[in-house]
Tab-separated table of C-alpha atoms in Angstrom:
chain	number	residue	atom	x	y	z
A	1	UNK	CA	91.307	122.325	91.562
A	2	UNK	CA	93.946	123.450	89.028
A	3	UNK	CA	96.453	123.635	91.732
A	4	UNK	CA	96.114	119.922	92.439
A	5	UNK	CA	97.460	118.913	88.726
A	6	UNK	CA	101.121	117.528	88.632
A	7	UNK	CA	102.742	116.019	85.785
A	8	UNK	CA	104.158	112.571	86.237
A	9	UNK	CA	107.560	112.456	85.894
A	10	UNK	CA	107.756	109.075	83.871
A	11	UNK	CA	106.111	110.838	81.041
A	12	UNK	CA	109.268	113.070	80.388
A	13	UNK	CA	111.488	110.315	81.944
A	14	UNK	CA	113.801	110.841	78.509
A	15	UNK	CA	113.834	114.356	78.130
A	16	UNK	CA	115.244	114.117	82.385
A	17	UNK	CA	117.875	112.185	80.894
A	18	UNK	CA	118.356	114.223	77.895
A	19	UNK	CA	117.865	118.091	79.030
A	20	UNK	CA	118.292	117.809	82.824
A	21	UNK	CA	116.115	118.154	85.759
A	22	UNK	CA	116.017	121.966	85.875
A	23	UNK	CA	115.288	122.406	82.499
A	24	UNK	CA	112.493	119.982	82.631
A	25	UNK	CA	111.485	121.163	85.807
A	26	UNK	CA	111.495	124.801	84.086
A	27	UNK	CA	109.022	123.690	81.013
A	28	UNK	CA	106.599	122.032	82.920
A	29	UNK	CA	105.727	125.046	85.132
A	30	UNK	CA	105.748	127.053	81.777
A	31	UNK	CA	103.198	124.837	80.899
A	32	UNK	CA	100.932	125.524	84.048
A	33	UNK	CA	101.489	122.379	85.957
A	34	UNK	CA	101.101	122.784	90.210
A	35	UNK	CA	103.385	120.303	90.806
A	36	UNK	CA	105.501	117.064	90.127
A	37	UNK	CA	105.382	113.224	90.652
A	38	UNK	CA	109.077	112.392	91.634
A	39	UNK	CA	109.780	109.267	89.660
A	40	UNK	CA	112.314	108.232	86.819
A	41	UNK	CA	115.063	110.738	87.877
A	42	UNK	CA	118.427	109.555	85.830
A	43	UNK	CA	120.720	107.309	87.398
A	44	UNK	CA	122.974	108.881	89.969
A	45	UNK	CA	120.867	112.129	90.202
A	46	UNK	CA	121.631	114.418	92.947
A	47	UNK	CA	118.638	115.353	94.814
A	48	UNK	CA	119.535	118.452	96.345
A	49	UNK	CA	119.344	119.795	92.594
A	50	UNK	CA	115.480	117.958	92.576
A	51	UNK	CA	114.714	120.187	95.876
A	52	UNK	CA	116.299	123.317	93.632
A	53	UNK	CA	114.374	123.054	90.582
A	54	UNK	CA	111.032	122.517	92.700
A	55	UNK	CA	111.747	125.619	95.003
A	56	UNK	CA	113.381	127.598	92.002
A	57	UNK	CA	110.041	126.562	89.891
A	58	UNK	CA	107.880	127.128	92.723
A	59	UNK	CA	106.474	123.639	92.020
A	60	UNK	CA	105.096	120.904	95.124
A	61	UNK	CA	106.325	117.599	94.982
A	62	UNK	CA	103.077	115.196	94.689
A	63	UNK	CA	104.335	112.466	95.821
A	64	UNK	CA	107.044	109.863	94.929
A	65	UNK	CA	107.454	106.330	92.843
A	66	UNK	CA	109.930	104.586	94.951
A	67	UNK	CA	110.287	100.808	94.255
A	68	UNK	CA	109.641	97.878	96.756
A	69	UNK	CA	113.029	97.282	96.906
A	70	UNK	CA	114.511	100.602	97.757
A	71	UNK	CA	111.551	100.849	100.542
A	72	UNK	CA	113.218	97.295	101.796
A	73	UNK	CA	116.841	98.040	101.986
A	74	UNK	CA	117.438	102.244	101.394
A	75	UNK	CA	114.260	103.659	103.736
A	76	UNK	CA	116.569	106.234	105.488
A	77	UNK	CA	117.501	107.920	102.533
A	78	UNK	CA	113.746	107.848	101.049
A	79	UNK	CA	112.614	109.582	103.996
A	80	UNK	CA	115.343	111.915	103.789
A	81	UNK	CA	114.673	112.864	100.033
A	82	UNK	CA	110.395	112.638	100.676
A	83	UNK	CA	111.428	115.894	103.544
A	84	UNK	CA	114.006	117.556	100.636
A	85	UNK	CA	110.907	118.120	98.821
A	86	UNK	CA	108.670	118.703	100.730
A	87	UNK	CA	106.246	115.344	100.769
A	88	UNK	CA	104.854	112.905	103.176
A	89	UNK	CA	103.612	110.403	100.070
A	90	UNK	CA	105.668	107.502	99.266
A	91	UNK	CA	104.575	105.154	96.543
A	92	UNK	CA	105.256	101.511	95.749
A	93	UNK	CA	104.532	101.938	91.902
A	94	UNK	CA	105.215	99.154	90.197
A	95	UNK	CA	105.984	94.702	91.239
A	96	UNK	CA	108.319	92.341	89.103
A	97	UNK	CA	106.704	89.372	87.821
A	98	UNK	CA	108.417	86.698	90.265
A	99	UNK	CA	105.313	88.681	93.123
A	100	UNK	CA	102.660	88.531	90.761
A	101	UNK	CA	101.419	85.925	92.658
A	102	UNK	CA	99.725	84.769	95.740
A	103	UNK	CA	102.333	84.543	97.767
A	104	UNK	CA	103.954	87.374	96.215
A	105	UNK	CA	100.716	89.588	96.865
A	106	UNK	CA	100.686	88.526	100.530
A	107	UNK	CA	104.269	89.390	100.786
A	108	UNK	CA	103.920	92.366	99.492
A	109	UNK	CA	101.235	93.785	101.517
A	110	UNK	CA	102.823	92.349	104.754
A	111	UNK	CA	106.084	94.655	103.378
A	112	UNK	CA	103.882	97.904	102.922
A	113	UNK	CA	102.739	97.728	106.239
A	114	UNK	CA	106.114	96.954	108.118
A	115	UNK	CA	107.235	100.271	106.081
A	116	UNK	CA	104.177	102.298	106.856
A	117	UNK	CA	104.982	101.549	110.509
A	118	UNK	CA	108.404	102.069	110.287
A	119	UNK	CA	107.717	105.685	109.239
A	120	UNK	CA	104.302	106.766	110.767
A	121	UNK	CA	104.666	110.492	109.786
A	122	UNK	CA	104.649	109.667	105.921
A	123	UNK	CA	101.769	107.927	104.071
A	124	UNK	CA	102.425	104.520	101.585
A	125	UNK	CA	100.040	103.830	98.820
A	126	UNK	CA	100.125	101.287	96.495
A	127	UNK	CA	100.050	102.216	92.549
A	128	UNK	CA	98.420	99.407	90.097
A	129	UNK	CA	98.833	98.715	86.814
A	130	UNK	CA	95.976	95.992	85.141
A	131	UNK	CA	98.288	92.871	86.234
A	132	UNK	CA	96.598	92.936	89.483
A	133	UNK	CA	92.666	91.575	88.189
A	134	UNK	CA	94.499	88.301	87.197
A	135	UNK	CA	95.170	87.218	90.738
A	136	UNK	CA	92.081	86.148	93.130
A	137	UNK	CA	92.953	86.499	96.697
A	138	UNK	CA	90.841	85.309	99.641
A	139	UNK	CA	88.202	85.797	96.945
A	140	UNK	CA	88.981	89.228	95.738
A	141	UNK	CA	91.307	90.394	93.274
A	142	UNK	CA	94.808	91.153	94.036
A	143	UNK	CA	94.566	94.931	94.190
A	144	UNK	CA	91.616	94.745	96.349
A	145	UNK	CA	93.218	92.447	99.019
A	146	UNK	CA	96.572	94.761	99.129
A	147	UNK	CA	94.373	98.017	99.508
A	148	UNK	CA	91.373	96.360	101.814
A	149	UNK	CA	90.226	98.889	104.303
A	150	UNK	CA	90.529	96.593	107.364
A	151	UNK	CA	91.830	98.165	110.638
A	152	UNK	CA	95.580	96.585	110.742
A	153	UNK	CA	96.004	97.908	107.218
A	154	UNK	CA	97.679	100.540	106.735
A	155	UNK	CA	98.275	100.847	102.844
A	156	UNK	CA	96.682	103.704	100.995
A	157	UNK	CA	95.585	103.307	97.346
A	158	UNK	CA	97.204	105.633	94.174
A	159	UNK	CA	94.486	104.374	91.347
A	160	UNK	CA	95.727	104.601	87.988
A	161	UNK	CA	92.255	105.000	86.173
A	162	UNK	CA	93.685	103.333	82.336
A	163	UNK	CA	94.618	100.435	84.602
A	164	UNK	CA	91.405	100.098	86.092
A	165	UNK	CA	89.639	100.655	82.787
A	166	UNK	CA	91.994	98.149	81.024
A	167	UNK	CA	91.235	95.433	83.254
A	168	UNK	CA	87.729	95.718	82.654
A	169	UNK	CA	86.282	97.694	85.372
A	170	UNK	CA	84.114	101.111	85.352
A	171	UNK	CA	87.372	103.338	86.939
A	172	UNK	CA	84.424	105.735	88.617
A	173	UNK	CA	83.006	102.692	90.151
A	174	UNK	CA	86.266	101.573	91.304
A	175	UNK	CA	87.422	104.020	93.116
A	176	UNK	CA	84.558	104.553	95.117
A	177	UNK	CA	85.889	102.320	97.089
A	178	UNK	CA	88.631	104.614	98.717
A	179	UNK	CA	87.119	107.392	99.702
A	180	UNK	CA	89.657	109.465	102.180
A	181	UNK	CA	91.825	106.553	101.611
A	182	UNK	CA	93.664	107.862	98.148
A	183	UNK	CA	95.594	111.369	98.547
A	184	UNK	CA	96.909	110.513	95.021
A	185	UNK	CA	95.203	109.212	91.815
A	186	UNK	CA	96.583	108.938	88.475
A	187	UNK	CA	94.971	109.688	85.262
A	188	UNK	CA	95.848	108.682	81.885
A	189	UNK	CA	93.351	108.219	78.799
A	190	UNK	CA	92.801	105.281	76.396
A	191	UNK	CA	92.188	105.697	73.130
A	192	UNK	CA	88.675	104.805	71.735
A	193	UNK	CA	90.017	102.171	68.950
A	194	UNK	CA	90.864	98.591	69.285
A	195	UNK	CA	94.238	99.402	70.017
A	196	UNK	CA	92.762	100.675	74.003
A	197	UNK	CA	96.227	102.634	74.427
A	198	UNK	CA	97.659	105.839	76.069
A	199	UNK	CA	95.936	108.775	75.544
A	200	UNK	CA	95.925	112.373	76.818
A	201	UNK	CA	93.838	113.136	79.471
A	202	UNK	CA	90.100	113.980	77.472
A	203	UNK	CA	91.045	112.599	74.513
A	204	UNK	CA	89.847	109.251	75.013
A	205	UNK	CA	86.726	107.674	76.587
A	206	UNK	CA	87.430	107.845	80.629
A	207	UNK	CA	84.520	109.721	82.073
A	208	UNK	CA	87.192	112.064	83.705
A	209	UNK	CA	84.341	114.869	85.088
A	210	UNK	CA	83.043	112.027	87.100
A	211	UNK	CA	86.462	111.175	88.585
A	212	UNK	CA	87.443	114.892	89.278
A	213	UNK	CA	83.622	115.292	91.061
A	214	UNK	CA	84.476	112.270	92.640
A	215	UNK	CA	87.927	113.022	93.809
A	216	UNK	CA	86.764	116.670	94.922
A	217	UNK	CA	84.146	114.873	97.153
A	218	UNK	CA	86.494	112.259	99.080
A	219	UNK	CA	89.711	113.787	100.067
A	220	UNK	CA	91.989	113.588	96.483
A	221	UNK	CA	94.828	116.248	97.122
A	222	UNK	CA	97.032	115.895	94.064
A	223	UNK	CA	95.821	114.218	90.632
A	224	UNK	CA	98.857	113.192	88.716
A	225	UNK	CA	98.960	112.835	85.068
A	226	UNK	CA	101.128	110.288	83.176
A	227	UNK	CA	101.306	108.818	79.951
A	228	UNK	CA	103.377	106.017	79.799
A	229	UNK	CA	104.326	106.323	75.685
A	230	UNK	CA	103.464	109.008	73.924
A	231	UNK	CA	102.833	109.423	70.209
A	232	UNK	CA	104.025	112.468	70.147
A	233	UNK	CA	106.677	114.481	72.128
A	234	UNK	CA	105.671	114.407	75.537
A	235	UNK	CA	105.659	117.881	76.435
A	236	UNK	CA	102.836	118.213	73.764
A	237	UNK	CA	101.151	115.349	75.319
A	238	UNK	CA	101.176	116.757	78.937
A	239	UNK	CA	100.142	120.138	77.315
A	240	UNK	CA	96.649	118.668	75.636
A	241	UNK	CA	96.088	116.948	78.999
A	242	UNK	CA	96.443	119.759	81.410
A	243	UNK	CA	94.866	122.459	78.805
A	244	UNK	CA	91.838	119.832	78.596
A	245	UNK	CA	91.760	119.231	82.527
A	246	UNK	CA	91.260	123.080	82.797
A	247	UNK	CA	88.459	122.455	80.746
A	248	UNK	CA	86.613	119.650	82.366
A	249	UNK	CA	87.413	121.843	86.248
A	250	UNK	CA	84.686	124.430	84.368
A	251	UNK	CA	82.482	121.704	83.367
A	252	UNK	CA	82.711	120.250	86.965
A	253	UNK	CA	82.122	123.938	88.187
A	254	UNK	CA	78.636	124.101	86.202
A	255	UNK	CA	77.625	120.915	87.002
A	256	UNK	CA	78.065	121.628	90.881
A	257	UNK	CA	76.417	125.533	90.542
A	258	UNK	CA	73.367	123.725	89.032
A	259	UNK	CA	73.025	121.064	91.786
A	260	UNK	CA	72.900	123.707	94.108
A	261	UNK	CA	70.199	125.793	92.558
């Protein structure tokens, strides 16, 4: 399971800017990380020098955060970078407010799907944030209408479990809805005050042995850790996480030797 953990890279989406992509690219396999989320690159990045640093890191791309718009109006080049590194997962991460609506929702799905069948060799999932729960559509929430496992639709789900927990739901309940249907799932932590923030991954209170039993059960092939703000630097941040996800893999590892006795 350790090979499955890639650092998201929104988390470090200021040290990109700061230090470079290589460099970046260089600490985070220092660190022990299997791979990378492509997302947050600075402006005007090359991505031949993204396909260096992951070959010259030996990391795997885990996917990539491209926005609805570029999947409208630049889907050549998207496909063209997803083969550069190496990835068939394409990502819609993220709406503006003006489709946080009905209409918008509908439109949106409808948009996924015309792209997914555009480019049949690559997968597109759909990555939530907690804005989702406020819309009901055709009687379900907005998230669950865009990823509904109906025949025509062709939109795979990337659950971001703080999401999930900050709009109120159980995340290991939630995602038992997409079994084989999720290649990708975030996780993040929320802290256990009032303030329900960021946290690193076991430092808060998401049951995460649950999700990684879960995930090892129904087809999850990369399990991407972000923390959208960080209290402190980053790099420390993605350190605690991944050092405490090697943890809870041994936990999961006893828990599964003792079912089977």
């Amino acid at each position: 399971m350790e090979k499955k953990f890639a650092a998201q890279l929104y988390t470090v989406r200021e040290e990109l800017k700061g230090e470079g992509i290589r460099p970046v690219f260089r600490k985070l396999k220092e660190m022990g990380w299997a791979g990378v989320q492509i997302s947050a690159l600075p402006s005007g990045y090359d991505p031949n020098e993204v396909a260096l640093a992951l070959r010259e890191n030996h990391l795997n791309a885990a996917g990539m955060h491209i926005s609805l718009e570029r999947l409208q109006t630049d889907l050549d080049n998207v496909l063209k970078e997803a083969d550069l590194y190496g990835t068939k997962d394409i990502i819609c991460p993220f709406l503006s407010n003006d489709l946080r609506n009905e209409a918008g929702y509908r439109e949106v799905k409808k948009t996924l799907n015309k792209v997914a069948k555009q480019a049949p060799e690559y997968r597109i999932s759909y990555h939530n944030h907690a804005f989702e729960f406020d819309s009901k559509i055709d009687g379900q929430d907005a998230l669950s209408f865009i990823l509904n496992p109906e025949d025509d639709n062709e939109i795979l789900a990337e659950i971001d479990v703080f999401w999930v927990k900050k709009g109120g739901y159980d995340p290991v309940k939630f995602i038992s809805s997409y079994e084989n249907r999720m290649p990708i799932i975030h996780l993040k932590d929320m802290t256990p005050d009032e303030r329900q923030t960021f946290a690193e991954v076991g430092e808060g209170v998401i049951d995460f042995i649950s999700i990684l039993e879960w995930g090892e059960a129904n087809g999850i092939e990369w399990y991407a850790v972000e923390q959208d703000f960080c209290e402190r630097h980053p790099y420390d941040c993605l350190q605690t996480s991944l050092t405490n996800l090697n943890n809870l893999v041994k936990q999961v590892t006893v828990n599964q030797t003792g079912r089977q006795k």
